[in-house]
Amino acid sequence: MEAKLIHFSSLVQKDKGPAYISLIPEILSQSGPSIAKDFHTLVDTVVNQESVGLVVGRQVLSELVKILGEGAIKDVELRKRVVEDTLATVQPRIVSYEEQVNSLRFQLADLLEEEEDWSDAARVLMGISLDSGQRSIGDSEKLRVYVRIVRLLLEDEDSVQAETYYNRAALLVHSANDRETLLQFKLCQARISDYSRKFLEAASRYHELSYVGEIDEEERRHMLLAAVTCAVLAPAGPNRSRILASLYRDERTADLPTYNILSKMFLDHILRPAEIKEFEKSLKPHQLAKIAISSNDRLASAGNDAGSDPDPNASTRTGPSTVLDRAVMEHNLLASSNIYNNITFRGLGALLDLTPGAAETMARKMIEQGRLRGSIDQVDKLIWFETNREEDDAQGKAGGLGDVEEAEDTGAPFTKRWDTQIRLTAAHVESIVQHLTDKGLVTFSVELK
């Protein structure tokens, strides 16, 4: 091998390229570690010896890259070793062999991805020069590389670095025409929102992708499951209620293991600890991240509890510890507003497994953010909930009942609501009886005296 290289170096320049290229099949015909060793010698000679020249070096390296890409080396580990060694040899002169180096990096990333070495594959792709003046790279190709890097980083849950490359991809997405790349970008978008705890946004995007026909059915089911999970973890309020409603009405969710908790949240039922534990098993590590309680909230909770009588059975928790804890507590608080007209701080604390002061702090924050309708009476230590259900005045000729007269205004809102419900129930009963009579299903006999 050494003798041939010395001989080739003495050839005229136009004959050097074919001569060095002829060595590649000869090296591949060997077996064992000698292949890697001889390829290293060949690459080192054509790249680093000044007598070979840049044009010949590019010819030889391009041919080697082409043959490696065609799978001439069947042994995956040996091929990976040759690619890595070639990259290391060319690295000092990477500016001169940029195109060949980029092709080798794509090959190495493919090999690492097959081994599920996600982070290393992403780092290899990060080393590709996409903004060089030597070779014009289109925006579509840049977008594909950035999206692939984001996808690989998210596989190892490196959401911080993934977001950096996602932002680069977002600047180029307008120029993309490839449907597959756009779908991958949207999936990365949903996953970035998920990792960033923007659960409402993530749920909406996952749900949208679950309808795309080009995606495999099993993947669409996985996205629908992710949409339900993110909707459950989202902050309680009107926006989450809309997402829950769209998911609950999607007939596909009935087959999901999380359908029980979805239906309970949509119907504003209070969640029990056993149900929460079961749901918690399906969560990913970033969805179980601990959350810190701010010093202001901790002081407010302690201050509000200072004047209350100690209860040995009362909870000592001053706030939610995880994202799931917070979502469930806020949901149970919102659900209790549909059950009670008012509740004491201590009663709400018992319901949420919080100290009375922490329960008041959570209610106060939700009221301030417009996610809960109500008011707080700190003197009597009460939280008053405002109903958002429109009162039906039972007016009209329901079932032939005729005009229902307005009830006397007693000045008591709860008495008026109770009277309205009685009138509405009576009107519905009369309507049903009238309907049955019209159909001939019910007859009334008149007694003659």
Coordinates of C-alpha atoms in Angstrom, one line a residue:
M1 CA 0.0 0.0 0.0
E2 CA 2.8 2.4 1.0
A3 CA 4.8 1.6 -2.2
K4 CA 1.8 2.2 -4.4
L5 CA 1.1 5.6 -2.8
I6 CA 4.7 6.6 -3.3
H7 CA 4.6 5.5 -6.9
F8 CA 1.3 7.4 -7.6
S9 CA 2.7 10.6 -6.1
S10 CA 5.3 10.7 -8.9
L11 CA 2.6 10.5 -11.7
V12 CA 1.6 13.5 -13.7
Q13 CA -1.3 15.4 -12.1
K14 CA -4.1 14.3 -14.5
D15 CA -3.3 10.6 -13.8
K16 CA -3.2 10.8 -10.0
G17 CA -7.0 11.0 -9.5
P18 CA -7.8 7.7 -11.4
A19 CA -4.8 6.0 -9.8
Y20 CA -5.8 6.8 -6.2
I21 CA -9.4 6.0 -6.9
S22 CA -8.4 2.5 -8.2
L23 CA -7.1 1.8 -4.7
I24 CA -10.6 2.0 -3.2
P25 CA -12.0 -1.3 -4.6
E26 CA -8.7 -3.0 -3.8
I27 CA -9.0 -1.9 -0.1
L28 CA -12.7 -3.0 0.0
S29 CA -11.7 -6.5 -1.2
Q30 CA -9.7 -7.0 2.1
S31 CA -11.3 -8.0 5.4
G32 CA -11.0 -7.1 9.0
P33 CA -9.4 -4.0 10.6
S34 CA -7.0 -3.5 7.7
I35 CA -9.8 -1.9 5.7
A36 CA -10.0 1.0 8.2
K37 CA -6.3 1.3 8.4
D38 CA -5.7 1.5 4.7
F39 CA -8.6 3.9 4.2
H40 CA -7.0 6.2 6.8
T41 CA -3.7 6.0 4.9
L42 CA -5.3 6.8 1.6
V43 CA -7.4 9.7 2.9
D44 CA -4.4 11.2 4.8
T45 CA -2.3 11.0 1.7
V46 CA -4.8 12.7 -0.7
V47 CA -5.9 15.3 1.8
N48 CA -2.7 16.4 3.6
Q49 CA 0.1 15.9 1.0
E50 CA 0.6 19.1 -0.9
S51 CA 1.9 17.2 -4.0
V52 CA -1.5 15.6 -4.5
G53 CA -3.4 18.8 -5.0
L54 CA -6.9 20.0 -4.0
V55 CA -8.6 18.9 -7.2
V56 CA -7.4 15.3 -6.9
G57 CA -8.1 15.2 -3.2
R58 CA -11.7 16.2 -3.9
Q59 CA -12.1 13.6 -6.6
V60 CA -10.8 10.8 -4.4
L61 CA -12.8 11.8 -1.4
S62 CA -16.0 12.2 -3.4
E63 CA -15.6 8.7 -4.8
L64 CA -15.0 7.3 -1.3
V65 CA -18.1 9.1 0.1
K66 CA -20.2 7.8 -2.8
I67 CA -19.1 4.2 -2.2
L68 CA -19.6 4.4 1.5
G69 CA -23.1 5.8 1.0
E70 CA -23.9 2.9 -1.3
G71 CA -23.2 0.5 1.6
A72 CA -20.1 -1.1 0.2
I73 CA -19.0 -1.9 3.8
K74 CA -21.7 -4.3 5.2
D75 CA -20.3 -4.3 8.7
V76 CA -22.0 -1.4 10.4
E77 CA -19.4 -0.9 13.1
L78 CA -16.6 -1.0 10.6
R79 CA -18.4 1.5 8.3
K80 CA -19.0 3.8 11.2
R81 CA -15.3 3.6 12.2
V82 CA -14.2 4.5 8.6
V83 CA -16.6 7.4 8.4
E84 CA -15.5 8.8 11.8
D85 CA -11.8 8.4 11.0
T86 CA -12.2 10.1 7.6
L87 CA -14.0 13.0 9.3
A88 CA -11.3 13.3 11.9
T89 CA -8.6 13.2 9.2
V90 CA -10.2 15.9 7.0
Q91 CA -11.2 18.2 9.9
P92 CA -8.1 20.4 9.7
R93 CA -8.9 21.2 6.1
I94 CA -12.6 21.2 6.3
V95 CA -13.0 24.4 4.4
S96 CA -11.5 22.8 1.3
Y97 CA -13.6 19.6 1.5
E98 CA -16.9 21.1 2.9
E99 CA -19.3 19.2 0.5
Q100 CA -17.7 15.8 1.1
V101 CA -17.6 16.4 4.9
N102 CA -21.3 17.3 4.9
S103 CA -22.1 14.1 3.1
L104 CA -20.1 12.0 5.6
R105 CA -21.9 13.7 8.5
F106 CA -25.2 12.8 7.1
Q107 CA -24.1 9.2 6.8
L108 CA -22.7 9.1 10.3
A109 CA -26.0 10.7 11.6
D110 CA -28.0 7.9 9.9
L111 CA -25.8 5.2 11.5
L112 CA -26.1 6.8 15.0
E113 CA -29.9 7.2 14.6
E114 CA -30.2 3.6 13.7
E115 CA -28.4 2.8 17.0
E116 CA -30.9 5.2 18.8
D117 CA -27.9 7.4 19.8
W118 CA -30.1 10.5 19.4
S119 CA -27.9 13.1 21.1
D120 CA -24.7 12.1 19.2
A121 CA -26.6 12.0 15.9
A122 CA -28.0 15.5 16.6
R123 CA -24.5 16.8 17.4
V124 CA -23.1 15.4 14.2
L125 CA -25.8 17.2 12.2
M126 CA -25.1 20.4 14.1
G127 CA -21.5 20.3 12.7
I128 CA -22.8 20.6 9.1
S129 CA -22.1 24.0 7.5
L130 CA -25.3 25.2 6.0
D131 CA -24.4 28.9 5.4
S132 CA -21.1 28.4 3.5
G133 CA -20.4 30.6 0.4
Q134 CA -18.8 27.6 -1.4
R135 CA -22.1 25.7 -1.8
S136 CA -25.5 27.2 -2.1
I137 CA -28.0 25.3 0.2
G138 CA -31.7 26.0 -0.3
D139 CA -34.0 27.0 2.5
S140 CA -35.9 23.7 2.1
E141 CA -32.8 21.6 2.7
K142 CA -31.8 23.8 5.7
L143 CA -35.3 23.3 7.1
R144 CA -35.1 19.6 6.8
V145 CA -31.8 19.5 8.7
Y146 CA -33.1 21.8 11.5
V147 CA -36.3 19.8 11.9
R148 CA -34.3 16.6 12.1
I149 CA -32.0 18.0 14.8
V150 CA -35.0 19.2 16.8
R151 CA -36.6 15.7 16.5
L152 CA -33.4 14.0 17.6
L153 CA -32.9 16.3 20.6
L154 CA -36.5 15.8 21.7
E155 CA -36.0 12.1 21.7
D156 CA -33.4 12.6 24.5
E157 CA -35.7 15.3 26.1
D158 CA -33.1 18.0 25.5
S159 CA -35.9 20.6 25.0
V160 CA -33.7 23.7 25.7
Q161 CA -31.3 23.1 22.9
A162 CA -34.1 21.8 20.7
E163 CA -36.0 25.1 21.0
T164 CA -32.9 26.9 19.7
Y165 CA -33.0 24.9 16.4
Y166 CA -36.8 25.0 16.3
N167 CA -36.6 28.8 16.3
R168 CA -34.2 28.6 13.3
A169 CA -36.6 26.3 11.5
A170 CA -39.5 28.6 12.2
L171 CA -37.8 31.3 10.2
L172 CA -37.7 29.0 7.1
V173 CA -41.0 27.1 7.3
H174 CA -42.7 29.6 5.0
S175 CA -40.5 28.4 2.1
A176 CA -41.2 24.7 2.5
N177 CA -43.3 22.8 0.0
D178 CA -42.5 19.3 1.2
R179 CA -45.6 17.9 3.0
E180 CA -43.6 15.5 5.1
T181 CA -41.2 18.2 6.4
L182 CA -44.1 20.4 7.3
L183 CA -45.8 17.7 9.3
Q184 CA -42.6 16.9 11.1
F185 CA -42.2 20.6 11.9
K186 CA -45.8 20.8 13.3
L187 CA -45.1 17.7 15.4
C188 CA -41.9 19.3 16.7
Q189 CA -43.9 22.5 17.4
A190 CA -46.4 20.5 19.5
R191 CA -43.7 18.7 21.4
I192 CA -41.8 21.9 22.1
S193 CA -45.0 23.4 23.6
D194 CA -45.4 20.2 25.6
Y195 CA -41.9 20.4 27.0
S196 CA -42.3 24.1 27.7
R197 CA -45.4 23.4 29.7
K198 CA -47.6 25.3 27.3
F199 CA -50.1 22.5 27.6
L200 CA -53.1 24.3 26.0
E201 CA -51.1 25.1 22.9
A202 CA -49.7 21.6 22.8
A203 CA -53.1 19.9 23.2
S204 CA -54.5 21.9 20.3
R205 CA -51.6 21.1 18.0
Y206 CA -51.6 17.4 18.9
H207 CA -55.3 17.2 18.3
E208 CA -55.0 18.9 14.9
L209 CA -52.3 16.4 13.8
S210 CA -54.3 13.4 15.0
Y211 CA -56.7 14.1 12.0
V212 CA -54.0 14.1 9.3
G213 CA -54.5 11.2 7.0
E214 CA -50.9 10.9 5.8
I215 CA -49.8 10.0 9.3
D216 CA -49.8 6.3 10.4
E217 CA -53.0 5.3 12.3
E218 CA -51.0 4.2 15.4
E219 CA -49.1 7.5 15.4
R220 CA -52.4 9.5 15.1
R221 CA -53.7 7.5 18.1
H222 CA -50.5 8.4 20.0
M223 CA -51.0 12.1 19.2
L224 CA -54.6 12.0 20.3
L225 CA -53.5 10.4 23.6
A226 CA -50.9 13.2 24.0
A227 CA -53.6 15.8 23.3
V228 CA -55.7 14.4 26.1
T229 CA -52.8 14.3 28.5
C230 CA -51.8 17.9 27.8
A231 CA -55.4 19.1 28.1
V232 CA -55.7 17.5 31.5
L233 CA -52.4 19.2 32.6
A234 CA -53.4 22.6 31.3
P235 CA -54.4 25.4 33.7
A236 CA -58.1 25.2 34.6
G237 CA -60.3 27.9 33.0
P238 CA -62.5 28.7 29.9
N239 CA -59.7 28.0 27.4
R240 CA -59.1 24.5 28.8
S241 CA -62.8 23.8 28.9
R242 CA -63.0 24.4 25.1
I243 CA -60.1 22.0 24.4
L244 CA -61.7 19.4 26.7
A245 CA -65.0 19.8 24.9
S246 CA -63.5 19.2 21.5
L247 CA -61.6 16.1 22.8
Y248 CA -64.6 14.8 24.6
R249 CA -66.8 15.0 21.5
D250 CA -64.2 13.2 19.5
E251 CA -65.5 9.7 19.3
R252 CA -61.9 8.3 19.1
T253 CA -61.1 9.3 22.7
A254 CA -63.6 6.7 24.1
D255 CA -61.0 4.0 23.3
L256 CA -58.1 5.8 25.1
P257 CA -57.0 4.7 28.6
T258 CA -57.3 8.3 29.8
Y259 CA -60.9 8.7 28.7
N260 CA -62.2 8.4 32.3
I261 CA -60.2 11.4 33.6
L262 CA -61.1 13.3 30.4
S263 CA -64.8 12.8 30.9
K264 CA -64.6 13.7 34.6
M265 CA -62.8 16.9 33.8
F266 CA -65.2 17.9 31.0
L267 CA -68.2 17.2 33.2
D268 CA -66.6 19.1 36.1
H269 CA -66.6 16.1 38.4
I270 CA -64.2 16.2 41.4
L271 CA -61.2 13.9 40.8
R272 CA -60.3 11.4 43.5
P273 CA -56.7 10.4 44.5
A274 CA -56.9 6.9 43.1
E275 CA -57.9 8.3 39.6
I276 CA -55.0 10.7 39.8
K277 CA -52.5 8.0 40.7
E278 CA -53.6 5.9 37.7
F279 CA -53.3 8.8 35.3
E280 CA -49.9 9.7 36.8
K281 CA -48.4 6.4 35.6
S282 CA -48.9 7.5 31.9
L283 CA -47.0 10.8 32.3
K284 CA -43.5 11.5 30.9
P285 CA -40.7 12.8 33.2
H286 CA -41.1 16.4 32.1
Q287 CA -44.8 16.3 32.8
L288 CA -44.0 15.3 36.4
A289 CA -41.5 18.1 37.0
K290 CA -41.5 19.7 40.4
I291 CA -42.8 23.3 40.7
A292 CA -41.5 25.8 43.2
I293 CA -43.9 27.9 45.3
S294 CA -43.1 31.6 45.2
S295 CA -42.0 33.3 48.5
N296 CA -45.0 35.7 48.2
D297 CA -47.5 32.8 48.0
R298 CA -45.8 31.0 50.9
L299 CA -45.9 34.1 53.0
A300 CA -49.6 34.8 52.0
S301 CA -50.5 31.2 53.0
A302 CA -48.8 31.4 56.3
G303 CA -50.2 34.8 57.1
N304 CA -53.8 33.8 56.3
D305 CA -53.5 30.7 58.6
A306 CA -52.0 32.6 61.5
G307 CA -55.3 33.6 63.1
S308 CA -57.1 30.3 62.5
D309 CA -57.7 27.6 65.2
P310 CA -55.2 24.7 64.8
D311 CA -56.7 21.5 63.4
P312 CA -54.6 18.4 64.0
N313 CA -56.2 16.7 61.0
A314 CA -55.7 19.6 58.6
S315 CA -53.3 19.4 55.7
T316 CA -49.9 21.1 56.0
R317 CA -49.3 21.5 52.3
T318 CA -48.9 25.1 51.2
G319 CA -49.2 24.5 47.4
P320 CA -49.0 22.0 44.6
S321 CA -45.7 20.2 44.2
T322 CA -46.0 19.1 40.5
V323 CA -47.7 20.2 37.3
L324 CA -50.2 17.4 37.8
D325 CA -50.9 18.5 41.3
R326 CA -51.6 22.0 40.3
A327 CA -53.9 21.0 37.4
V328 CA -55.9 18.7 39.6
M329 CA -56.2 21.2 42.4
E330 CA -57.3 24.0 40.1
H331 CA -59.8 21.6 38.4
N332 CA -61.3 20.5 41.7
L333 CA -61.6 24.2 42.8
L334 CA -63.4 25.0 39.5
A335 CA -65.6 21.9 39.9
S336 CA -66.5 22.9 43.5
S337 CA -67.7 26.3 42.2
N338 CA -70.4 24.4 40.3
I339 CA -71.5 22.5 43.4
Y340 CA -71.3 25.2 46.2
N341 CA -72.6 28.7 46.4
N342 CA -69.8 29.5 48.9
I343 CA -67.2 27.6 50.9
T344 CA -64.9 28.4 53.8
F345 CA -61.2 28.6 53.4
R346 CA -60.9 25.6 55.7
G347 CA -63.5 23.6 53.8
L348 CA -61.8 24.3 50.5
G349 CA -58.4 23.4 52.0
A350 CA -59.8 20.0 53.1
L351 CA -61.1 19.5 49.6
L352 CA -57.8 20.4 47.9
D353 CA -55.5 18.9 50.5
L354 CA -54.0 22.3 51.3
T355 CA -53.8 24.6 54.2
P356 CA -56.7 27.1 54.4
G357 CA -54.4 30.0 53.5
A358 CA -53.0 28.1 50.5
A359 CA -56.5 27.3 49.3
E360 CA -57.4 31.0 49.5
T361 CA -54.2 31.9 47.6
M362 CA -55.0 29.5 44.8
A363 CA -58.6 30.8 44.5
R364 CA -57.4 34.4 44.5
K365 CA -54.9 33.8 41.7
M366 CA -57.6 32.1 39.6
I367 CA -60.0 34.9 40.2
E368 CA -57.4 37.5 39.3
Q369 CA -56.6 35.6 36.0
G370 CA -60.2 35.4 35.0
R371 CA -60.3 31.6 35.3
L372 CA -62.7 31.5 38.2
R373 CA -65.8 33.7 38.8
G374 CA -66.2 34.7 42.4
S375 CA -65.2 36.9 45.3
I376 CA -63.4 36.5 48.6
D377 CA -64.7 37.6 52.0
Q378 CA -61.6 37.6 54.2
V379 CA -63.5 38.7 57.3
D380 CA -65.8 35.7 57.3
K381 CA -63.1 33.6 55.6
L382 CA -65.5 32.6 52.7
I383 CA -65.2 32.3 49.0
W384 CA -68.4 33.2 47.1
F385 CA -68.8 31.6 43.7
E386 CA -70.7 33.4 40.9
T387 CA -72.8 31.1 38.6
N388 CA -72.4 31.6 34.9
R389 CA -75.4 29.5 34.1
E390 CA -78.2 31.5 32.6
E391 CA -81.4 31.2 34.6
D392 CA -84.3 29.9 32.6
D393 CA -87.4 31.9 33.5
A394 CA -89.7 29.1 32.2
Q395 CA -91.7 31.6 30.1
G396 CA -93.8 30.5 27.1
K397 CA -96.5 28.1 26.4
A398 CA -94.7 24.9 27.2
G399 CA -96.9 21.9 26.7
G400 CA -100.0 24.1 26.8
L401 CA -99.2 25.4 30.2
G402 CA -99.8 28.9 29.0
D403 CA -98.0 32.0 30.1
V404 CA -96.2 31.4 33.3
E405 CA -96.6 34.4 35.6
E406 CA -93.6 36.2 36.9
A407 CA -92.8 35.1 40.5
E408 CA -92.8 37.7 43.2
D409 CA -89.4 39.3 43.7
T410 CA -88.6 38.3 47.2
G411 CA -85.2 40.0 47.1
A412 CA -83.5 36.7 47.9
P413 CA -81.5 35.5 44.9
F414 CA -81.3 31.8 46.0
T415 CA -85.0 31.7 46.8
K416 CA -85.7 33.1 43.3
R417 CA -83.5 30.5 41.7
W418 CA -85.2 27.7 43.6
D419 CA -88.7 28.9 42.6
T420 CA -87.5 29.2 39.0
Q421 CA -86.3 25.6 39.0
I422 CA -89.7 24.4 40.4
R423 CA -91.6 26.3 37.7
L424 CA -89.2 24.9 35.0
T425 CA -89.7 21.3 36.2
A426 CA -93.5 21.7 36.3
A427 CA -93.4 23.1 32.7
H428 CA -91.4 20.1 31.5
V429 CA -93.7 17.6 33.1
E430 CA -96.7 19.4 31.5
S431 CA -95.0 19.3 28.1
I432 CA -94.3 15.6 28.4
V433 CA -97.9 14.8 29.4
Q434 CA -99.3 16.9 26.6
H435 CA -97.0 15.2 24.0
L436 CA -98.1 11.7 25.2
T437 CA -101.8 12.8 25.1
D438 CA -101.4 14.0 21.5
K439 CA -99.9 10.7 20.5
G440 CA -102.8 8.8 22.1
L441 CA -100.4 7.1 24.6
V442 CA -102.2 8.5 27.6
T443 CA -105.9 9.0 28.2
F444 CA -107.6 10.6 31.2
S445 CA -111.0 9.3 32.4
V446 CA -113.5 11.7 33.9
E447 CA -115.4 10.5 37.0
L448 CA -119.2 11.2 36.9
K449 CA -120.8 11.9 40.2

